[in-house]
Amino acid sequence: MNAPVIPIQLLREPASIPRRNSGERPVDRAALAEVTALLEGRPLRRDLLIEHLHAINDRCGQLRSDHLAALAQLLRLSQVEVYEVASFYHHFEVVRPDADGRYEAPAALTVRVCDGIACELAGARDLLARLPQLLGTEVRVLAAPCIGRCEQAPAVAVHQHPIANATPDAVQAAVVAKRTRAEPSGWIGLDAYRANGGYATLAQCTDGTRDLESVLATMESSGLRGLGGAGFPAGRKWRIVRGQAAPRLMAVNIDEGEPGTFKDRHYLERDPHRFLEGMLIAAWAVGIDAIYIYLRDEYHGGRAILERELAALRAAPPIAGLPTIELRRGAGAYICGEESAMIESIEGKRGMPRLRPPYVAQVGLFGRPTLEHNFETLFWVRDILEKGGDWFASHGRNGRKGLRSFSVSGRVKRPGVHLAPAGITLRELVEEFCGGMLDGHALYAYLPGGASGGILPERLADVPLDFDTLQPHGCFIGSAAVVVLSDHDRATDVARNLMRFFEHESCGQCTPCRAGTAKVNELIASDRWDVGLLAELSQVMRDASICGLGQAAPNPVDCVVKYFPQELAP
């Protein structure tokens, strides 16, 4: 059959192609010179954009728009690309000039008061009310989302110096003494770690003493699952990623932004090489070319430890052919705990989750198959290989297997990281490991899995705590962040705190999460809740949100409606 011929008139190419930065802010020569000097010796790569923003923000106390324009020119990016990344992350202070072209000077010092749920229970609101007047106008006092020190509630950071169990006097003393840097101490360094058998297991893997199949089989028999929250079997993940085409990469998630969670920081500040050895064993087993460690920005002490110990490791490598290891610094975005958002951030972009498939194991960091692991998952690898998979699986209660590191905070006598059998109940955990409830407090409720894991009443304190045991009750264990509430607390107040956090931390990419968290906050502002409308919102957020943040954000509110109706006005 003859088809009609439709003539197409070819468009002539323009005489000149507009420059990519046409219409952008002119780059100030002085600003360009300043940024060039700040980044001297640093590779000018696109994926290092966030590292370069940190360098400028640390030195100048802010990110001026002329500095951003200069950075864009140096990296050969549009100014829009640089600005959208800088403005996405909470820890970057983006400022514009006034009408006369002058920039306001940055605050001389910033004090961040954690307003996460554990710190709110411990008096963070009182600190936020009293500190501005006590410290004066030269010090800026800000409320900050959970800073990962829930066992030290209320926690405060004077610039980068953490203060545990903070009081107004303690904060003022730190400010007056100009204690503004994290000063970690007491961790096990490389020499001490190797003196106690450290890196021997890694060496056995690389010299052929241990064969690959036996290592994979041991990991699988242990039943170790991802301890960042998802719970995917670690050994199976190794096999999946190893089966992908080379080159393969590895991304380690130490963002740990879930309110109530601090176990990774706990172990990092004490035994960093146990984690690093597990990481290198996983890299050997999977055939990894390069490793990227993503550490949350609030863990300044942990960053100092890793920088020092990675340098020591490179200077005296325990094996030949040590893979490239890069330490990347987060910038204050809870969403980057989601694996694909973390990968976007490592690539120097906004931390926005990717649609799946393809999965990270297939197309991950820089488009390559990527093994993504949480810190604690890798922390257990050495022990499992040395003691056997059956050793790890032999622990457990109530038919569950393995060990769990519970981050416990709230109304208990001994908050902290408690290593306990998987499947232990909340009541057993509090009595056997936490010294019981605080005097004058009776157990009322608890969060079994941090902010997103839901809220359960005291009558369900005998449910085993593990993967898959809490879902029938509308909750999950996640990263095992347990926040204990007493009869002095109200579940509705807790739900409001958590929903404010979710609204603040939504990346804004998808409407159900962006608009849903804001609307839920409006609807729960008083004790008279529109339960029907909240249920509709919850269903939409669960069904249509791109990632786990929006899907799990309704959990606290749904749990209040289900388990604590007595707190709601009729």
XYZ file of C-alpha atoms in Angstrom:
570
model
C 0.000 0.000 0.000
C 1.329 3.417 -0.943
C 1.597 5.768 2.046
C 1.250 9.508 1.562
C 4.477 11.452 1.667
C 4.407 14.280 4.183
C 7.024 16.908 3.369
C 9.073 18.076 6.341
C 10.847 21.371 6.136
C 14.271 21.147 7.742
C 15.020 23.856 10.262
C 18.282 25.650 9.758
C 20.720 25.362 12.623
C 21.134 28.623 14.522
C 24.140 30.709 13.678
C 25.372 30.273 17.257
C 24.423 27.962 20.076
C 23.570 29.811 23.283
C 26.053 29.208 26.062
C 24.894 26.820 28.747
C 25.054 29.495 31.406
C 23.360 32.163 29.294
C 21.347 34.465 31.542
C 23.054 33.230 34.714
C 24.591 35.417 37.369
C 27.961 36.809 36.236
C 30.792 35.216 38.144
C 32.564 37.691 40.412
C 36.337 37.513 39.977
C 37.048 37.937 43.667
C 34.585 35.195 44.582
C 36.110 32.904 41.949
C 39.569 33.511 43.398
C 38.308 32.743 46.922
C 36.633 29.483 45.922
C 39.599 28.432 43.801
C 41.895 28.937 46.792
C 39.530 27.025 49.103
C 39.443 24.025 46.766
C 43.130 24.010 45.949
C 44.367 20.449 45.590
C 40.863 18.961 45.432
C 39.651 17.153 42.295
C 37.026 19.248 40.486
C 34.598 16.389 39.866
C 30.819 16.568 39.663
C 30.342 13.823 42.239
C 32.367 15.856 44.768
C 29.961 18.807 44.657
C 28.663 18.230 48.194
C 32.207 17.825 49.546
C 33.141 21.155 47.947
C 30.036 22.812 49.389
C 31.085 21.580 52.826
C 34.571 23.029 52.341
C 33.127 26.462 51.552
C 30.436 26.311 54.242
C 32.943 25.216 56.904
C 35.365 28.014 56.073
C 32.896 30.838 55.483
C 30.050 29.824 57.780
C 27.639 30.128 54.851
C 27.227 29.590 51.121
C 27.035 32.974 49.418
C 25.385 33.089 46.028
C 28.525 34.528 44.402
C 30.530 31.604 45.788
C 27.965 29.181 44.381
C 28.237 30.830 40.973
C 32.019 30.532 41.135
C 31.802 26.864 42.141
C 29.458 26.197 39.230
C 32.010 27.654 36.826
C 34.849 25.588 38.289
C 32.849 22.362 38.042
C 31.391 23.295 34.643
C 27.851 23.009 35.951
C 24.916 25.339 35.601
C 24.339 27.599 38.589
C 20.880 26.052 38.925
C 22.404 22.598 39.443
C 24.681 23.864 42.194
C 21.979 25.938 43.886
C 19.392 23.137 43.913
C 21.866 20.825 45.635
C 23.036 23.440 48.144
C 19.479 24.428 49.064
C 18.318 20.812 49.442
C 20.459 19.971 52.467
C 19.653 21.438 55.897
C 23.261 21.985 56.985
C 24.128 24.372 54.171
C 23.496 28.048 54.908
C 22.634 29.550 51.506
C 22.508 33.374 51.558
C 21.857 36.076 48.981
C 23.064 39.688 48.962
C 20.874 42.588 49.988
C 19.833 45.390 47.612
C 23.272 46.962 47.954
C 25.059 43.723 47.118
C 26.256 43.095 50.672
C 26.052 39.758 52.459
C 24.974 39.479 56.080
C 27.758 38.103 58.261
C 27.209 34.512 59.439
C 26.380 33.775 63.054
C 29.496 33.676 65.209
C 28.374 30.372 66.695
C 25.412 28.038 66.237
C 24.018 25.865 69.013
C 21.702 23.071 67.891
C 19.246 21.629 70.384
C 17.923 18.230 69.367
C 14.132 18.202 69.358
C 13.773 14.508 68.504
C 11.279 12.530 70.540
C 13.753 11.252 73.176
C 15.144 14.750 73.704
C 11.677 16.293 73.843
C 10.756 13.843 76.585
C 13.930 14.886 78.454
C 13.310 18.653 78.339
C 14.509 19.967 74.974
C 11.707 22.520 74.813
C 12.875 24.100 78.048
C 16.416 24.370 76.673
C 15.143 25.994 73.484
C 13.213 28.517 75.547
C 16.054 29.418 77.941
C 19.249 29.267 75.881
C 18.725 32.281 73.555
C 18.536 34.716 76.463
C 21.316 32.976 78.378
C 23.791 32.860 75.461
C 23.107 36.291 73.992
C 22.591 37.600 70.486
C 25.994 36.509 69.180
C 24.985 32.855 69.465
C 22.285 31.404 67.244
C 20.138 28.712 68.893
C 18.310 26.336 66.569
C 16.027 23.357 67.014
C 17.512 20.403 65.131
C 16.040 17.048 64.095
C 17.358 13.988 65.919
C 21.177 14.153 66.080
C 21.683 10.482 66.944
C 22.416 10.859 70.665
C 19.082 9.755 72.091
C 20.654 7.895 75.023
C 22.178 11.235 76.082
C 18.914 13.182 75.979
C 18.596 16.078 75.971
C 21.482 16.390 73.516
C 22.951 19.638 72.244
C 25.688 20.400 69.711
C 27.752 23.568 70.220
C 28.875 23.823 66.595
C 30.425 20.328 66.336
C 30.914 19.685 70.059
C 28.259 17.330 71.494
C 26.934 17.818 75.026
C 25.232 14.856 76.680
C 22.379 15.296 79.165
C 22.603 19.007 78.443
C 21.651 21.677 80.943
C 21.626 25.436 80.339
C 24.736 25.797 82.519
C 26.619 23.053 80.664
C 25.850 24.608 77.288
C 26.858 28.062 78.495
C 30.116 26.681 79.889
C 30.966 25.079 76.541
C 30.210 28.315 74.696
C 32.327 30.408 77.076
C 35.207 27.923 76.880
C 34.911 27.847 73.064
C 34.566 24.080 73.002
C 33.234 23.759 69.469
C 34.936 20.639 68.086
C 34.237 16.958 68.586
C 37.054 15.305 70.528
C 36.589 11.535 70.310
C 38.721 9.235 72.429
C 38.957 5.664 73.604
C 38.413 3.775 70.361
C 40.419 0.712 69.312
C 43.050 1.839 66.806
C 44.672 -0.203 64.051
C 47.634 -1.488 66.073
C 45.492 -2.628 68.995
C 42.952 -4.208 66.661
C 45.602 -6.188 64.755
C 47.239 -7.265 68.018
C 43.995 -9.063 68.881
C 43.659 -10.949 65.607
C 42.186 -8.145 63.559
C 42.327 -8.529 59.765
C 43.453 -12.181 60.063
C 40.105 -13.332 58.699
C 40.377 -10.922 55.775
C 43.868 -12.225 55.046
C 42.579 -15.808 55.105
C 39.992 -14.859 52.504
C 42.464 -13.222 50.155
C 45.247 -15.839 50.489
C 42.937 -18.773 49.756
C 42.768 -20.237 53.254
C 39.036 -19.549 53.166
C 37.325 -20.156 49.850
C 34.575 -17.952 48.514
C 31.827 -20.546 48.602
C 32.426 -21.398 52.278
C 32.293 -17.705 53.183
C 29.019 -17.195 51.311
C 27.554 -20.359 52.832
C 28.523 -19.260 56.362
C 26.918 -15.879 55.851
C 23.731 -17.493 54.586
C 23.542 -20.060 57.393
C 23.941 -17.319 60.009
C 20.651 -15.750 58.983
C 22.201 -12.281 59.210
C 19.832 -9.754 57.689
C 20.335 -6.099 56.841
C 20.344 -4.224 60.149
C 19.600 -0.786 58.727
C 15.912 -1.568 58.626
C 15.098 -3.441 55.420
C 16.195 -6.838 56.720
C 17.310 -8.372 53.404
C 19.483 -11.501 53.928
C 23.128 -10.406 53.714
C 24.548 -13.586 52.191
C 21.912 -13.646 49.468
C 22.644 -9.998 48.641
C 26.337 -10.836 48.202
C 25.484 -13.563 45.689
C 23.082 -11.335 43.767
C 25.538 -8.468 43.338
C 28.446 -10.809 42.576
C 26.374 -12.210 39.713
C 26.171 -8.781 38.046
C 28.628 -7.541 35.439
C 31.840 -5.841 36.593
C 32.888 -3.267 37.599
C 30.891 -3.463 40.815
C 30.827 -0.822 43.549
C 29.928 -0.733 47.240
C 28.088 1.906 49.264
C 28.026 1.811 53.063
C 25.154 3.569 54.769
C 26.022 5.257 58.085
C 23.469 8.024 57.694
C 21.476 6.669 60.679
C 18.913 9.466 60.720
C 15.953 7.506 62.112
C 14.928 9.224 65.377
C 15.789 6.925 68.250
C 18.685 5.200 66.441
C 22.313 5.511 67.539
C 23.760 1.963 67.453
C 26.042 2.593 64.466
C 27.584 5.634 66.149
C 28.016 3.603 69.340
C 30.048 0.896 67.599
C 31.920 3.289 65.304
C 33.189 5.314 68.253
C 34.510 2.150 69.922
C 35.618 -0.450 67.367
C 35.853 1.033 63.853
C 38.163 -1.619 62.403
C 35.735 -4.464 63.138
C 33.383 -2.700 60.747
C 36.155 -1.954 58.233
C 37.294 -5.579 58.179
C 33.734 -6.760 57.567
C 33.437 -4.194 54.799
C 36.644 -5.401 53.118
C 35.595 -9.052 53.407
C 32.298 -8.221 51.701
C 34.180 -6.293 49.007
C 36.457 -9.306 48.407
C 33.543 -11.757 48.262
C 31.547 -9.689 45.781
C 34.469 -8.432 43.690
C 34.180 -4.724 44.470
C 36.349 -2.145 42.693
C 35.673 0.870 44.947
C 33.916 1.547 48.260
C 32.038 4.690 49.279
C 31.248 5.238 52.976
C 28.404 7.702 53.541
C 28.487 9.140 57.081
C 25.868 11.482 58.496
C 27.146 15.000 59.061
C 26.134 15.094 62.722
C 28.716 12.400 63.551
C 31.724 14.710 63.638
C 33.609 12.521 66.100
C 32.960 9.438 63.996
C 34.243 11.237 60.918
C 37.477 12.168 62.705
C 37.934 8.533 63.744
C 37.300 7.175 60.252
C 39.599 9.719 58.615
C 42.405 8.782 60.979
C 41.907 5.005 60.802
C 41.437 4.908 57.023
C 44.704 6.817 56.674
C 46.391 4.270 58.952
C 44.904 1.424 56.933
C 46.188 2.842 53.658
C 49.642 3.396 55.173
C 49.829 -0.213 56.418
C 47.342 -2.220 54.336
C 46.482 -5.646 55.788
C 46.237 -7.135 52.285
C 47.612 -6.378 48.847
C 45.310 -4.640 46.429
C 43.241 -2.692 48.962
C 40.254 -1.251 47.058
C 39.742 2.485 46.775
C 37.799 3.745 49.813
C 36.166 7.162 49.796
C 34.536 8.726 52.864
C 31.596 10.941 51.942
C 29.913 13.405 54.266
C 26.158 13.813 54.475
C 24.657 17.261 54.889
C 21.575 16.884 57.043
C 18.893 14.995 55.115
C 17.023 12.070 56.691
C 15.908 10.899 53.269
C 19.504 9.952 52.422
C 19.117 6.933 54.684
C 17.068 5.465 51.813
C 19.562 3.520 49.683
C 18.901 5.118 46.305
C 18.708 8.626 47.795
C 22.068 7.985 49.452
C 23.512 6.978 46.090
C 22.189 10.170 44.514
C 23.873 12.132 47.305
C 27.195 10.307 46.834
C 26.987 11.321 43.178
C 26.746 14.963 44.290
C 23.031 15.398 43.694
C 19.909 16.067 45.722
C 19.063 13.048 47.848
C 15.902 12.018 46.043
C 14.900 8.340 45.894
C 14.916 6.612 42.537
C 12.036 4.709 41.032
C 12.607 0.953 40.954
C 13.247 -1.242 39.029
C 16.097 -1.245 38.208
C 17.331 -2.010 41.682
C 20.537 -0.727 43.220
C 22.088 -4.199 42.951
C 21.647 -3.914 39.164
C 22.038 -0.206 38.425
C 23.328 1.702 41.415
C 26.180 4.097 42.072
C 27.411 5.728 38.839
C 25.199 3.295 36.933
C 27.085 0.219 38.173
C 25.851 -2.802 40.158
C 26.197 -1.773 43.803
C 26.388 -3.671 47.083
C 24.697 -1.447 49.652
C 25.028 -2.269 53.346
C 24.316 -0.730 56.709
C 27.236 -0.244 59.124
C 26.096 -2.789 61.712
C 25.498 -5.528 59.153
C 29.182 -5.363 58.204
C 30.222 -5.057 61.862
C 29.115 -8.673 62.463
C 30.875 -10.283 59.481
C 34.185 -11.030 61.210
C 32.548 -12.638 64.249
C 30.253 -14.746 62.091
C 33.107 -16.088 59.949
C 35.350 -16.779 62.955
C 32.679 -18.339 65.176
C 30.461 -19.830 62.490
C 27.029 -19.124 61.155
C 25.493 -21.447 63.743
C 26.965 -19.317 66.538
C 25.039 -16.237 65.401
C 21.866 -18.201 64.653
C 22.012 -19.944 68.062
C 20.995 -16.747 69.816
C 17.375 -15.745 69.990
C 14.146 -16.101 71.891
C 10.576 -16.992 71.090
C 11.582 -18.931 68.005
C 13.691 -16.142 66.504
C 17.372 -16.362 65.556
C 20.311 -13.984 65.879
C 21.378 -10.951 67.876
C 20.016 -7.422 67.715
C 21.574 -4.175 68.868
C 18.694 -2.232 70.393
C 19.067 1.545 70.667
C 16.976 2.190 73.772
C 15.965 5.645 74.986
C 13.110 7.226 76.880
C 11.851 6.468 80.376
C 14.315 3.728 81.385
C 17.120 3.748 83.944
C 19.856 2.605 81.562
C 19.323 3.965 78.069
C 21.919 2.969 75.487
C 22.807 0.250 72.992
C 21.897 -3.154 74.375
C 22.907 -6.325 72.546
C 20.112 -8.812 73.119
C 18.671 -11.938 71.522
C 16.428 -11.404 68.543
C 12.831 -12.003 69.553
C 13.184 -10.577 73.056
C 10.074 -8.725 74.185
C 9.962 -5.064 75.179
C 9.127 -6.007 78.763
C 12.125 -8.347 78.938
C 14.406 -5.788 77.314
C 13.472 -3.106 79.829
C 13.757 -5.331 82.888
C 16.822 -7.410 81.959
C 18.943 -4.894 80.064
C 17.741 -1.381 80.889
C 17.455 -1.558 84.670
C 13.690 -1.151 84.597
C 11.580 1.963 84.263
C 12.590 5.252 85.852
C 11.395 5.640 89.425
C 7.861 6.965 89.512
C 7.165 5.896 85.908
C 5.041 2.982 84.690
C 5.236 1.535 81.194
C 2.540 3.052 78.974
C 3.680 2.591 75.377
C 6.753 2.174 73.188
C 8.130 2.773 69.736
C 9.614 -0.547 68.515
C 11.340 0.791 65.394
C 12.051 4.501 65.688
C 9.874 7.268 64.326
C 8.491 5.274 61.415
C 7.962 1.954 63.214
C 4.691 2.886 64.921
C 3.594 3.106 68.574
C 2.396 0.127 70.600
C 0.581 0.098 73.981
C 1.787 -1.575 77.158
C -0.572 -4.513 76.621
C 1.531 -5.497 73.571
C 4.854 -5.337 75.419
C 5.177 -9.143 75.257
C 5.322 -9.356 71.456
C 8.727 -10.649 70.221
C 10.867 -7.869 68.739
C 12.244 -8.967 65.379
C 11.683 -8.791 61.657
C 8.185 -9.864 60.622
C 6.770 -10.152 64.183
C 5.303 -6.664 64.507
C 3.599 -6.269 61.122
C 0.367 -7.937 62.318
C 0.108 -5.057 64.800
C 0.712 -2.333 62.198
C 4.356 -1.747 63.205
C 7.863 -2.911 62.313
C 11.244 -3.164 64.027
C 13.306 -1.335 61.389
C 16.654 -0.387 62.895
C 15.594 -1.601 66.381
C 15.315 1.917 67.806
C 13.179 1.496 70.919
C 11.750 4.565 72.652
C 10.012 3.742 75.939
C 7.062 5.894 77.072
C 5.544 6.067 80.521
C 2.296 7.130 82.120
C 3.751 10.682 82.146
C 3.530 10.794 78.344
C 0.771 10.997 75.736
C 0.868 9.089 72.467
C -0.801 12.016 70.695
C 2.069 14.327 71.662
C 4.565 11.738 70.418
C 2.703 11.422 67.124
C 2.806 15.206 66.650
C 6.551 15.280 67.249
C 7.134 12.487 64.740
C 4.850 13.971 62.072
C 6.606 17.350 62.347
C 9.823 15.480 61.689
C 8.428 13.696 58.635
C 7.070 16.918 57.155
C 10.428 18.627 57.710
C 12.379 15.740 56.164
C 10.194 14.937 53.151
C 12.332 15.450 50.056
C 9.309 16.907 48.255
C 9.662 14.715 45.169
C 6.236 13.038 45.345
C 2.944 14.721 46.189
C 1.528 12.035 48.529
C 4.453 12.481 50.921
C 5.072 16.211 50.448
C 1.436 17.266 50.784
C 0.345 14.326 52.918
C 2.722 14.933 55.819
C 1.775 18.625 55.892
C -1.946 17.867 55.837
C -1.675 15.229 58.551
C 0.082 17.754 60.779
C -2.793 20.170 60.303
C -5.355 17.494 61.133
C -3.697 16.342 64.377
C -2.875 19.794 65.766
C -5.640 19.467 68.363
C -7.022 16.425 70.189
C -10.116 16.371 67.935
C -9.036 14.307 64.939
C -10.957 13.684 61.722
C -10.310 9.954 61.862
C -11.987 9.203 58.541
C -9.976 11.777 56.602
C -6.763 10.676 58.317
C -7.464 7.096 57.245
C -7.921 8.185 53.631
C -4.697 10.193 53.719
C -2.843 7.276 55.251
C -3.950 4.924 52.495
C -2.965 7.331 49.725
C 0.460 7.932 51.273
C 1.081 4.195 51.649
C -0.075 3.342 48.140
C 1.423 6.201 46.136
C 4.581 7.470 47.861
C 7.821 6.671 46.044
C 9.829 5.520 49.061
C 9.541 4.275 52.614
C 9.404 7.740 54.178
C 5.973 8.555 52.792
C 4.784 4.973 53.072
C 5.658 4.680 56.782
C 4.987 8.273 57.898
C 1.318 7.564 58.756
C 2.264 4.793 61.199
C 2.352 6.896 64.406
C -1.029 8.497 63.675
C -2.648 5.217 62.660
C -1.368 3.631 65.876
C -2.817 6.419 68.024
C -6.225 5.923 66.419
C -6.005 2.141 66.845
C -4.431 1.785 70.287
C -4.928 5.098 72.125
C -8.446 6.338 71.262
C -8.924 7.436 74.873
C -6.522 10.341 74.228
C -8.691 11.775 71.443
C -11.561 14.156 72.020
C -14.971 12.729 71.054
